[in-house]
Coordinates of C-alpha atoms and ligand atoms in Angstrom, one line a residue:
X1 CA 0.0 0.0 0.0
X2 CA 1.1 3.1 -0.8
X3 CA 2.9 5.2 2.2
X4 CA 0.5 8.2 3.7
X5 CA 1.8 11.7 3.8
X6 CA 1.1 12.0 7.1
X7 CA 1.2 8.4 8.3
X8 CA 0.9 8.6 12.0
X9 CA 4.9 8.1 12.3
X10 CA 4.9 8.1 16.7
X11 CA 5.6 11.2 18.7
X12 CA 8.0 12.9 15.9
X13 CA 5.5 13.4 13.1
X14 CA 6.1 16.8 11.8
X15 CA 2.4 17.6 11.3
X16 CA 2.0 16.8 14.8
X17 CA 4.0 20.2 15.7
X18 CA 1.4 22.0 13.0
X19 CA -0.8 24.9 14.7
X20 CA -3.6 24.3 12.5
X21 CA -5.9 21.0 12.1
X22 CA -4.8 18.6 9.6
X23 CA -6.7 15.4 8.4
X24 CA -6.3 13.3 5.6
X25 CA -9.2 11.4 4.4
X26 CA -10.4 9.0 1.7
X27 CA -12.9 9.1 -0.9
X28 CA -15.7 8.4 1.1
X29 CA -15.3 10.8 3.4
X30 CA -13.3 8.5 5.5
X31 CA -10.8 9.8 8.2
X32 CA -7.5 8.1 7.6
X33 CA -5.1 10.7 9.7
X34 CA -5.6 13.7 12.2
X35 CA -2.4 15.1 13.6
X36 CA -1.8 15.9 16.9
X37 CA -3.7 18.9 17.0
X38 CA -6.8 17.4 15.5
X39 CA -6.7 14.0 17.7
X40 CA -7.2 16.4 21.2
X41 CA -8.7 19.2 19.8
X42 CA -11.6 17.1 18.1
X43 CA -11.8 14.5 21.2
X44 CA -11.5 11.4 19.4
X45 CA -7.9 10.5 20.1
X46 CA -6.4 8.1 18.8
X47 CA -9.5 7.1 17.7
X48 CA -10.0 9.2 14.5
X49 CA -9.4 7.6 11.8
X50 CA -12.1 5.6 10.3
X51 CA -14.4 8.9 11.5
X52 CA -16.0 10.1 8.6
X53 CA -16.3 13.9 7.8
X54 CA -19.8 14.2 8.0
X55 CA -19.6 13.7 12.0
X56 CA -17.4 16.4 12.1
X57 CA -19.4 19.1 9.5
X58 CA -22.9 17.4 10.1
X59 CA -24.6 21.0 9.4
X60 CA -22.7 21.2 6.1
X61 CA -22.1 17.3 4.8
X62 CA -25.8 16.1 4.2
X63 CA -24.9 12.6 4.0
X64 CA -27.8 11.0 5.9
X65 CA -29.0 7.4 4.5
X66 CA -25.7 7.6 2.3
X67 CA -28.4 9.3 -0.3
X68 CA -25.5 11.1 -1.4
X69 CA -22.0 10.0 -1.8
X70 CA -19.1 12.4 -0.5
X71 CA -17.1 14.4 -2.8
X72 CA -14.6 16.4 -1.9
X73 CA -15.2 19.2 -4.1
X74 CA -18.4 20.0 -1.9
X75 CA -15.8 20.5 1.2
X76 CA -13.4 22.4 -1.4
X77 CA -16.0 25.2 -1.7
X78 CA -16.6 25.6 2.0
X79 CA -13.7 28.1 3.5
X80 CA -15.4 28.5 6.6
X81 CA -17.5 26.2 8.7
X82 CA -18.6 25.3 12.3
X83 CA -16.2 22.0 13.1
X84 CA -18.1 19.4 15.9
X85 CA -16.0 17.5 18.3
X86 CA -17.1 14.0 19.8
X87 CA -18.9 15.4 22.5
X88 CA -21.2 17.4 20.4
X89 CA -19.9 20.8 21.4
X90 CA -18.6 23.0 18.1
X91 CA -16.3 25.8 17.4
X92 CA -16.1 28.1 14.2
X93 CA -12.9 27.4 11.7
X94 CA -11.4 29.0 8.4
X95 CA -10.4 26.0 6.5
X96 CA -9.1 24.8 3.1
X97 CA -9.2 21.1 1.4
X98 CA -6.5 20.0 -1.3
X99 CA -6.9 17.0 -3.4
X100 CA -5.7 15.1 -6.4
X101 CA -8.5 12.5 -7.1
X102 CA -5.7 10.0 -4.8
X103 CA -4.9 12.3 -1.9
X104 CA -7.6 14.4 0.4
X105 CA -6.1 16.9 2.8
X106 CA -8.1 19.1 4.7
X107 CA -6.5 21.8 7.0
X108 CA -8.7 24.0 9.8
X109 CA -7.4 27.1 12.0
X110 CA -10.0 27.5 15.1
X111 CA -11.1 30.9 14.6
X112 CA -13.3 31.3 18.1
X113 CA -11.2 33.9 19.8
X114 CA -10.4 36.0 16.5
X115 CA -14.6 35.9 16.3
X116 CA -15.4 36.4 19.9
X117 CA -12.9 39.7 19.3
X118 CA -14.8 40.4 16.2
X119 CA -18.2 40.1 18.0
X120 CA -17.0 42.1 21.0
X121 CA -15.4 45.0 18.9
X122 CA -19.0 45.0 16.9
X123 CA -20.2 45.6 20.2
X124 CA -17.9 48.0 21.7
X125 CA -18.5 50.2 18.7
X126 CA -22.3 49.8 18.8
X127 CA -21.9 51.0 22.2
X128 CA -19.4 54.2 21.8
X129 CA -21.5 55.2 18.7
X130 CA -25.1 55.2 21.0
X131 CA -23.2 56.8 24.1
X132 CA -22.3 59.4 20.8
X133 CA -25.3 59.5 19.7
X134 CA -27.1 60.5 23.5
X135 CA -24.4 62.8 24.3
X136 CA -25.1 65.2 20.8
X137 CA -28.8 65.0 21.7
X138 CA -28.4 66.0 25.3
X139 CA -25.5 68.8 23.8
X140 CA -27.9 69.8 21.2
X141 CA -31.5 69.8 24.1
X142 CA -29.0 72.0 26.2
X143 CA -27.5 74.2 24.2
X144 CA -31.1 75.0 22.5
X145 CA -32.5 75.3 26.2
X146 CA -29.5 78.1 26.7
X147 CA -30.0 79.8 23.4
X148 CA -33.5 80.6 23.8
X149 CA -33.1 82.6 27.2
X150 CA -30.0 84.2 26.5
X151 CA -31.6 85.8 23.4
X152 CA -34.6 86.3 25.6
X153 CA -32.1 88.6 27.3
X154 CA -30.3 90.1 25.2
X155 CA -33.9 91.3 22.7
X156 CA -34.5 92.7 26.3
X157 CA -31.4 94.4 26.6
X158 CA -31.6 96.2 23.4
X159 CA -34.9 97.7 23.7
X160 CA -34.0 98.9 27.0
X161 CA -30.9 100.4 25.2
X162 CA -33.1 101.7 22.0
X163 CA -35.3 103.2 24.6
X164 CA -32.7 105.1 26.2
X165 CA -31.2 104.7 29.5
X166 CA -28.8 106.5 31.7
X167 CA -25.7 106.7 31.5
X168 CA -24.4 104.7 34.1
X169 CA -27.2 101.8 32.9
X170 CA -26.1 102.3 29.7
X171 CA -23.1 100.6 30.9
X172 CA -24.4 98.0 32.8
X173 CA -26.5 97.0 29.8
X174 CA -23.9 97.3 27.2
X175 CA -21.8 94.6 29.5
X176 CA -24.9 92.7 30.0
X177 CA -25.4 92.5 26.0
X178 CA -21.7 92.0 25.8
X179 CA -21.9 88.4 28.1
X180 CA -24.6 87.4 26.0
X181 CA -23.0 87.7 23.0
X182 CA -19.8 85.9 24.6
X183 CA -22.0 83.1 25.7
X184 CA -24.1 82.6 22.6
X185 CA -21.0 82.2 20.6
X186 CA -19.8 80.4 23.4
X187 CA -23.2 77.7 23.2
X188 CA -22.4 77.9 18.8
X189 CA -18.9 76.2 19.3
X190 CA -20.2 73.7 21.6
X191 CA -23.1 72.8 19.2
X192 CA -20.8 73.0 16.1
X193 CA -18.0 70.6 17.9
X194 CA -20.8 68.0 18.8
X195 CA -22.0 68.4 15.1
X196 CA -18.8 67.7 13.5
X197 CA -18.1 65.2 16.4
X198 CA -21.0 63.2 15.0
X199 CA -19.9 63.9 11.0
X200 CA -23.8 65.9 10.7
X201 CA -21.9 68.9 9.4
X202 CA -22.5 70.0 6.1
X203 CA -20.2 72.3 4.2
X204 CA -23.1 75.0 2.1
X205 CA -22.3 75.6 -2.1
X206 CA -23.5 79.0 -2.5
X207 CA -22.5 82.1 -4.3
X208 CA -21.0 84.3 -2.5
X209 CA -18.1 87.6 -2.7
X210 CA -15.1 86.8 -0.8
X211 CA -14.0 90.3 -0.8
X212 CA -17.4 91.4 1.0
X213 CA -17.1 88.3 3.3
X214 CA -13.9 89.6 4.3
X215 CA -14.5 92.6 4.7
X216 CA -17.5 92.0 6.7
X217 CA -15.6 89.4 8.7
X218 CA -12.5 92.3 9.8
X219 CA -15.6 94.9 10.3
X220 CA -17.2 92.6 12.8
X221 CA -13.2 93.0 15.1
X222 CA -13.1 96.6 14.4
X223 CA -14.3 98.2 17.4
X224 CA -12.3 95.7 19.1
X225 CA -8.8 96.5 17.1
X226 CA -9.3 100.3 17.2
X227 CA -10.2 99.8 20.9
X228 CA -6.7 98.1 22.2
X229 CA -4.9 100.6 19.3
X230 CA -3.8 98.1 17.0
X231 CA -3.7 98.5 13.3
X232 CA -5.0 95.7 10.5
X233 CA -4.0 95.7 7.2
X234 CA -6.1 93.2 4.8
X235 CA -3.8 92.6 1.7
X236 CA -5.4 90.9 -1.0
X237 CA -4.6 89.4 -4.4
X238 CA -6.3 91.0 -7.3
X239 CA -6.3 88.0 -9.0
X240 CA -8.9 85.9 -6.4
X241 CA -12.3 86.1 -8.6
X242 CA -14.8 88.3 -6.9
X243 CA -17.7 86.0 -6.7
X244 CA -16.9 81.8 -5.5
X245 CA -19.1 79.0 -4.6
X246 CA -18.7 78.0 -1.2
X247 CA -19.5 78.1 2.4
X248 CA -19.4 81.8 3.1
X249 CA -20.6 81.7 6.9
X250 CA -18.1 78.9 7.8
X251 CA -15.8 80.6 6.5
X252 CA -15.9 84.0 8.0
X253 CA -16.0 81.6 10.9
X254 CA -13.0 80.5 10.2
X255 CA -11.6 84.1 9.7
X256 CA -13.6 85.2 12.5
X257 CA -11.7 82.6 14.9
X258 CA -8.3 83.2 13.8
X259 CA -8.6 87.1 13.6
X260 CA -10.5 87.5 16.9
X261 CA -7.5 85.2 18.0
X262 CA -5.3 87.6 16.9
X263 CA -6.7 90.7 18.5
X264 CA -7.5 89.2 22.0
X265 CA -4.1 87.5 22.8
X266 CA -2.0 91.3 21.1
X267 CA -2.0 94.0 22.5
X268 CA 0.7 96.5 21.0
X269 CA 1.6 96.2 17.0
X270 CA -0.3 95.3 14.0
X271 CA -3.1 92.0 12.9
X272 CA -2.7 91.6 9.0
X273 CA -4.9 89.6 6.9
X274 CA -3.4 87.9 3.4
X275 CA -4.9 86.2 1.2
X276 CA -3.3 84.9 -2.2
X277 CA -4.7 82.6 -5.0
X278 CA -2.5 79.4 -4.8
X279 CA -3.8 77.4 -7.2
X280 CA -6.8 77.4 -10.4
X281 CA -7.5 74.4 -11.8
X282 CA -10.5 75.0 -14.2
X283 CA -13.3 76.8 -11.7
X284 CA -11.3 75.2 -8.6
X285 CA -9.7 77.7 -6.6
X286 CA -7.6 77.2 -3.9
X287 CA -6.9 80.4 -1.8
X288 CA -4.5 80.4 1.0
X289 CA -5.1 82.9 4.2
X290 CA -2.4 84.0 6.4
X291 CA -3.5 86.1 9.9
X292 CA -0.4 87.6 11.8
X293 CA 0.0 89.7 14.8
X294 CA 2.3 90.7 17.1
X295 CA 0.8 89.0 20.1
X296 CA 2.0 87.0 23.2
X297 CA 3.0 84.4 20.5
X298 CA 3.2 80.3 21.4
X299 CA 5.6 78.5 22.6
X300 CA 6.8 74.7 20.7
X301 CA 5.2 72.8 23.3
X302 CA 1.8 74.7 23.4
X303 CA 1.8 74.4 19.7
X304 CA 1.2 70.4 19.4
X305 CA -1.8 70.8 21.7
X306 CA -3.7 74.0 20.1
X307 CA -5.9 71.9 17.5
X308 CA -6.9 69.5 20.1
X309 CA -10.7 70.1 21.4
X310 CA -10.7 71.8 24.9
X311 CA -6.8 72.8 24.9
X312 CA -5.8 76.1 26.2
X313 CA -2.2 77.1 26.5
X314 CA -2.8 77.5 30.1
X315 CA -5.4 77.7 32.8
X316 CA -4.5 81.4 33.3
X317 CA -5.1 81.7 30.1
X318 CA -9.1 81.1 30.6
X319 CA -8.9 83.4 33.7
X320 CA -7.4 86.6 31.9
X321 CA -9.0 86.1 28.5
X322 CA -12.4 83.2 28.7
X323 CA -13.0 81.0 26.0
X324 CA -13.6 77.3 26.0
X325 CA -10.6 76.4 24.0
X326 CA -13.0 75.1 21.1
X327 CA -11.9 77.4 18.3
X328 CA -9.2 76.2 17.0
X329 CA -10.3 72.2 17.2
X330 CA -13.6 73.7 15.1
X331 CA -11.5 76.2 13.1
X332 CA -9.1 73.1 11.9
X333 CA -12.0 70.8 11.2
X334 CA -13.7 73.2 8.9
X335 CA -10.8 74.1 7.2
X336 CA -10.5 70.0 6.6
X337 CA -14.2 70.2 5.0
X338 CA -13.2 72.4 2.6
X339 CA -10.2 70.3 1.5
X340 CA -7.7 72.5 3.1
X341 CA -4.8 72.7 5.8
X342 CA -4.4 75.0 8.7
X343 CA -0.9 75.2 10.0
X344 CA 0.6 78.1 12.7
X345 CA 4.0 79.8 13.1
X346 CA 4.8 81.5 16.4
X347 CA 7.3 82.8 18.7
X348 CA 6.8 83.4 21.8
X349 CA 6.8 86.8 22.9
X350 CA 6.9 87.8 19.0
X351 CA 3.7 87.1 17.7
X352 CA 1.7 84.0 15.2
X353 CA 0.8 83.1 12.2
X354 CA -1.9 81.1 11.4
X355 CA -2.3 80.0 7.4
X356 CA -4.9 77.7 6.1
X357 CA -6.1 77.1 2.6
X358 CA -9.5 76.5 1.6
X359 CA -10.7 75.0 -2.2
X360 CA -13.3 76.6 -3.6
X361 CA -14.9 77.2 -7.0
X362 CA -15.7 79.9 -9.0
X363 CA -18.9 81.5 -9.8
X364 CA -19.3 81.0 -13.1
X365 CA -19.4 84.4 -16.0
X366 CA -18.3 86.5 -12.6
X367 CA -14.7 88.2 -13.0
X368 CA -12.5 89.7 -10.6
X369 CA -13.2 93.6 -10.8
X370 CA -16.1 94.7 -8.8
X371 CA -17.3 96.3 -5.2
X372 CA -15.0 94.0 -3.6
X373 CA -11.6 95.4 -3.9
X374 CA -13.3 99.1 -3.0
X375 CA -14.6 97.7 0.2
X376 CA -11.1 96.5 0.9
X377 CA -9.7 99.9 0.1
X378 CA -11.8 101.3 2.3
X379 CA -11.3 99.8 4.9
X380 CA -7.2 99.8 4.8
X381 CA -7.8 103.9 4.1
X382 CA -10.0 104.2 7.2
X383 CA -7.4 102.5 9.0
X384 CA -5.3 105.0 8.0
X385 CA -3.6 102.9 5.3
X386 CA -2.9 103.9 1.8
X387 CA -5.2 102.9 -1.0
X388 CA -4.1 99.4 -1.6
X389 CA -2.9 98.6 1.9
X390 CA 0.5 97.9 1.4
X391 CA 2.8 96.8 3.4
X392 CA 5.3 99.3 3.9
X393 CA 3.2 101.5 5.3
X394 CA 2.9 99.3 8.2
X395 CA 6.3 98.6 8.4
X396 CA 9.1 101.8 7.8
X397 CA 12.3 100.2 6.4
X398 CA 14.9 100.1 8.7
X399 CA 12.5 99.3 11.7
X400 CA 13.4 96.3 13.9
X401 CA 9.8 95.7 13.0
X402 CA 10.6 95.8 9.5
X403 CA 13.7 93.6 9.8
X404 CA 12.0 91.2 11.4
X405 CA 8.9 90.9 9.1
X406 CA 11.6 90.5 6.0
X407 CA 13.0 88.2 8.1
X408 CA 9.6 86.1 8.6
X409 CA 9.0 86.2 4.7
X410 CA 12.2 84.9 3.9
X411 CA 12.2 82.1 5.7
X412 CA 8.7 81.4 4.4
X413 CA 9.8 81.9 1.5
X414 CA 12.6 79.4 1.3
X415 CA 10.2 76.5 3.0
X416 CA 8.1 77.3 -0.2
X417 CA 10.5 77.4 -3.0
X418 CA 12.2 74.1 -1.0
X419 CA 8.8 72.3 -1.2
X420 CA 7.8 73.7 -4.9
X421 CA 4.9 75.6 -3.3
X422 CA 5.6 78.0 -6.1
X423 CA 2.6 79.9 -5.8
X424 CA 2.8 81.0 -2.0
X425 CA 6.3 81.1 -2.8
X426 CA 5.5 84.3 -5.2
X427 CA 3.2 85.3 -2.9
X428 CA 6.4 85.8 -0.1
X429 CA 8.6 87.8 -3.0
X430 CA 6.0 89.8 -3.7
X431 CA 5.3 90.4 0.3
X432 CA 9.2 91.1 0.4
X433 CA 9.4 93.5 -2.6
X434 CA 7.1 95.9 -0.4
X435 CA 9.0 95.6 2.4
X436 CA 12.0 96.6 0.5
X437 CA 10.1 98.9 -1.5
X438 CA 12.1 102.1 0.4
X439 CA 15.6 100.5 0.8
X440 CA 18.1 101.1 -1.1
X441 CA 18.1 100.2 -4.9
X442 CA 20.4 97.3 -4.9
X443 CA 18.0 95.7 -2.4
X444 CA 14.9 96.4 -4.5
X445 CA 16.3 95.1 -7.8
X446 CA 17.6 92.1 -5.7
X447 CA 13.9 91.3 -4.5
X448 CA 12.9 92.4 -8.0
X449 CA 15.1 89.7 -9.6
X450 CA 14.0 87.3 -7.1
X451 CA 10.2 87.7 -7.7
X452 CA 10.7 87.4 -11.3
X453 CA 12.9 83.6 -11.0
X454 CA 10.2 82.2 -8.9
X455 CA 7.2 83.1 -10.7
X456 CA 9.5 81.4 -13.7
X457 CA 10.0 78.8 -10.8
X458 CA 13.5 78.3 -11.7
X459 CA 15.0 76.7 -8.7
X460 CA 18.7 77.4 -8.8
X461 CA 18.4 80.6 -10.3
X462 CA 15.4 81.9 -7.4
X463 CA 18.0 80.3 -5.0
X464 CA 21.2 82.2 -6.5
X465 CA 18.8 86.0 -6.6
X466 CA 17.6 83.9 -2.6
X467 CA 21.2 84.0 -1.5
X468 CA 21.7 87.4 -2.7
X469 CA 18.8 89.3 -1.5
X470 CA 20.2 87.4 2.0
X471 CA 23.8 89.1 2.1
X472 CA 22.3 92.2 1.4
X473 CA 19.9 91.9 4.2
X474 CA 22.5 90.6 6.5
X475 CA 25.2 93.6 5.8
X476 CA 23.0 96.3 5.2
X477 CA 20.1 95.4 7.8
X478 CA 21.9 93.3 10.1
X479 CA 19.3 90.7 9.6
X480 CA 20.3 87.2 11.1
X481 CA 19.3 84.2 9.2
X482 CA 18.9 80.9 11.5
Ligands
LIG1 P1 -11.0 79.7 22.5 O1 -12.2 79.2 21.8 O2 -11.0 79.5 24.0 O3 -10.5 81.0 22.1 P2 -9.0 78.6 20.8 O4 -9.1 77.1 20.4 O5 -9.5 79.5 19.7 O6 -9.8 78.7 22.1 O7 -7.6 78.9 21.2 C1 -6.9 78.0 22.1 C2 -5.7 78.7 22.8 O8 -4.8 79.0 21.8 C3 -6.0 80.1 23.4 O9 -6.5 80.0 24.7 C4 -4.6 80.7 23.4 O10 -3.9 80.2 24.5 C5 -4.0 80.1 22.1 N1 -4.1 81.1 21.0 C6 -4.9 81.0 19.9 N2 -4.7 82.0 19.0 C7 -3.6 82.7 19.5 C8 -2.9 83.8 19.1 N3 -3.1 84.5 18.0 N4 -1.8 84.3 19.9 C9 -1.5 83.6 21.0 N5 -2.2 82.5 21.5 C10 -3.2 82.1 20.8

C-alpha cells in the first residue's frame, strides 16, 4: 500500500507540531489521519481515523442514508465552517481542502477567539457610537435650552438700550449684551463641535463675494482692534475672482476665529490679513489665508496641543482672556471640510501666524473687478492705510519691525521654493518687494530679480537672486538668518 503523507509516524510526526488542524481522508469521506492537534482538539484520540467527515461538518455534509455520496469538491467550496467535536460541542474554523483524485487533505485554524474579538469590537463600537449619539442629543437639548433665554435677554437688553437709559445703565447693559454675546457664541462652538463630532456637518455651495465676506468678517473685530490701538491691514490678491461657490458663513468663521485670536491675545503692534490665490484648476480655486499679529505668541510645546478640542495654552489663560478652547479644534475641522490645511507659526513673545487654505470654486461668468476690492480699500484707508494697503506703510524700512517681518517672509519663502509651493512662494517675493520697496536700490532690484525667478519657478536661479537678497539683508540690515 502506498505510504501516507502523514502516516501517524509516533511522537515525531512533523504535522504533529502543526498549529492548525490537519486530516487526511479517503474518498468516502473516511478519516484516515488527524495530527496531533486534530486527535485532542476534536476528542477522538487516537480514535480518529475511520471517522468520517460528516460527524465532524454534520450541518454542512448532508450525508444521511448515504443518499448522497461524499465528494470532496463540496468540502473544497466551504472556506469557513462550524467544526463538531465528539462530545457534540462546536467551534467556528477558516479551512481549506486539497486534493488530487488519490490524496484528500483538509487543514482547519480555530477561529473562536479572533470571532469572539470580532463580536465584541462590533459591540464596543455599537456601544461608543449610542453613548455618541445621546451625548449630541443631550448637547444639542442643552444648548437650545440656553440659546433661547440668552436671546430672551439680550432682545430685552436692546430695547432697553433703544429706549434710552442712563448713563451709568447704559453701561451695565452694554456689558450685560456684551456676556450674551460671549456666551451665545460660546453655546455655537459647543453645538458646532458636537455636530462635527457626530460627521452631521455640512459644508453650504453657495455664491458668495469673498472680498465682501472679508470685509464684513474684519468689520465685525473693528471696534475691538481700534479699541486696544492696533492696526489691521487686509492685503489681497487682485487675481482671487470676486464672486466663489462656497460656504461663506463657515468661513468668516474660520476668519472670524483666527482674527479674533489675533486681536484678543495682542496688544501692542499690528493683525494683518493675506490672502493669495494658490492654485486654479478650471473653476477650482484654492486660496491660501495667512493672519499675523504681534501678540504673546506660542511656545513649541503649546503648539502640538492647540488643535486639540478643549486645549488652552494655560489655565490662566481662561482666567485673563475666557473661552472654552473650542476654536481652533472647530477652526481646523472646517478648514478639513473644505479640502484645506491649517498650520501656525509663532514665537513666543513675537507674535503668530496662522495660514490655512480653503478649495473653492468659481462662480461662473463673474470676473474679478467689482465692489469688492473698493470695500477692501476702504477699509485699509479708514485704517489710515494707503489705498491698496501695502505693506510698507505698516512697516518703515529700517525698523526692527521691518527687519523682522523681512525676516519672517524669507524664511517662508525658502520653505516654499524648498517644497515647490511655487505659488505661495510668489506670494512671499511679492510680500518682500514691499517691504523693501524704500531700501536702497540694490535691495529692491535684488527682491525684484528674485520675484521674477520664482514666478518662472526656476529653482537654482530663485536660489542664487535667494542668496543674494540674503547678504544684502544681513550687511545692510543686520538681519540674522537661523
Ligand atoms: P478659545 O475658543 O477658548 O478662544 P481657541 O481654540 O481659539 O480657544 O484657542 C486656544 C488657545 O490657543 C487660546 O486659549 C490661546 O492660548 C492660544 N491662541 C490662539 N490664538 C492665539 C494667538 N493668535 N496668539 C496667542 N495665543 C493664541
Amino acid at each position: 500500500m502506498e505510504r501516507l503523507p502523514f502516516q501517524y509516524e509516533g511522537p515525531s510526526c512533523p504535522a504533529d507540531a502543526a498549529l492548525e488542524i490537519i486530516l487526511q481522508f479517503d474518498s468516502s469521506g473516511t478519516i484516515r489521519y488527524g495530527n496531533r492537534l486534530a486527535r485532542e482538539s476534536l476528542g477522538y484520540g487516537d480514535g480518529l481515523p475511520g471517522v468520517s467527515l460528516s460527524c465532524l461538518f454534520p450541518a454542512d455534509l448532508h450525508q444521511e442514508g448515504g443518499a448522497a455520496p461524499f465528494s470532496a469538491s463540496q468540502l473544497q467550496s466551504m472556506k469557513q465552517a462550524m467544526m463538531y467535536r465528539k462530545n457534540g460541542t462546536c467551534f467556528p474554523v477558516h479551512m481549506s481542502v486539497y486534493s488530487n483524485g488519490q490524496q484528500n487533505l483538509l487543514f482547519a485554524v480555530n477561529v473562536a477567539a479572533q470571532v469572539e474579538t470580532e463580536r465584541k469590537l462590533a459591540r464596543m463600537k455599537e456601544e461608543a457610537e449610542d453613548t455618541l449619539k445621546v451625548r449630541n442629543e443631550f448637547v444639542a437639548n442643552v444648548t437650545h435650552e440656553l440659546r433661547t433665554p440668552v436671546n430672551g435677554i439680550k432682545g430685552h437688553v436692546t430695547s432697553l438700550l433703544d429706549a434710552g437709559v442712563a448713563k451709568e445703565q447704559k453701561r451695565t447693559l452694554d456689558i450685560i449684551a456684551r456676556c450674551c454675546d460671549n456666551m451665545s457664541a460660546i453655546i455655537n462652538n459647543i453645538l458646532d463641535f458636537s455636530k462635527l463630532e457626530a460627521g452631521k456637518f455640512t459644508i453650504e455651495q453657495k455664491e458668495f463675494n469673498v472680498y465682501e465676506m472679508v470685509s464684513h468678517t474684519v468689520e465685525t473685530n473693528i471696534t475691538a482692534i481700534d479699541a486696544k490701538g492696533l492696526h489691521i491691514m487686509v492685503n489681497m490678491d487682485k487675481g482671487i475672482p470676486e464672486y466663489l461657490i462656497g460656504d461663506e458663513l463657515r468661513l468668516t468663521q474660520i476668519l472670524n476665529n483666527l482674527l479674533s485670536n489675533a486681536v484678543k491675545f495682542t496688544s501692542v503692534g499690528y493683525i494683518s490679513i493675506e490672502v493669495t490665490k494658490t492654485l486654479q484648476f478650471d473653476d477650482e480655486v484654492e486660496l491660501f489665508f495667512v493672519v499675523s499679529d504681534t501678540g504673546i505668541g506660542i511656545s513649541q510645546e503649546e503648539k502640538d496641543k492647540l488643535f486639540k478640542s478643549f486645549s488652552q495654552v494655560d489655565a490662566s489663560i481662561t482666567r485673563k482672556y475666557g473661552g472654552t478652547g473650542l476654536g481652533l479644534a472647530i477652526t481646523k475641522q472646517l478648514v478639513e471640510l473644505m479640502h484645506g490645511n491649517i498650520h501656525l507659526d509663532s514665537e513666543k513673545g513675537k507674535g503668530s501666524s496662522f495660514s490655512f487654505s480653503v478649495r473653492l470654486h468659481q462662480a461662473q461668468g463673474k470676473g474679478t473687478e467689482g465692489k469688492g476690492h473698493e470695500m477692501l480699500e476702504y477699509l485699509n484707508r479708514s485704517q489710515g492705510l494707503a489705498g491698496n494697503g501695502s505693506l510698507e506703510e505698516i512697516f518703515q524700512f529700517g525698523t526692527p519691525e521691518n527687519g523682522e517681518e523681512i525676516r519672517s517672509k524669507m524664511e517662508k519663502l525658502i520653505l516654499c521654493m524648498e517644497v515647490g509651493a511655487w505659488d505661495k512662494a510668489e506670494a512671499f517675493t511679492h510680500n518682500l518687494k514691499s517691504l523693501v520697496g524704500q531700501g536702497p536700490k540694490d535691495m529692491k532690484r535684488a527682491a525684484f530679480r528674485l520675484e521674477m525667478n520664482v514666478r518662472k519657478e526656476d529653482l537654482s536661479k530663485s536660489m542664487e537672486q535667494y542668496n543674494n537678497l540674503k547678504s544684502l539683508l544681513e550687511g545692510q540690515l543686520g538681519i540674522v538668518f537661523e
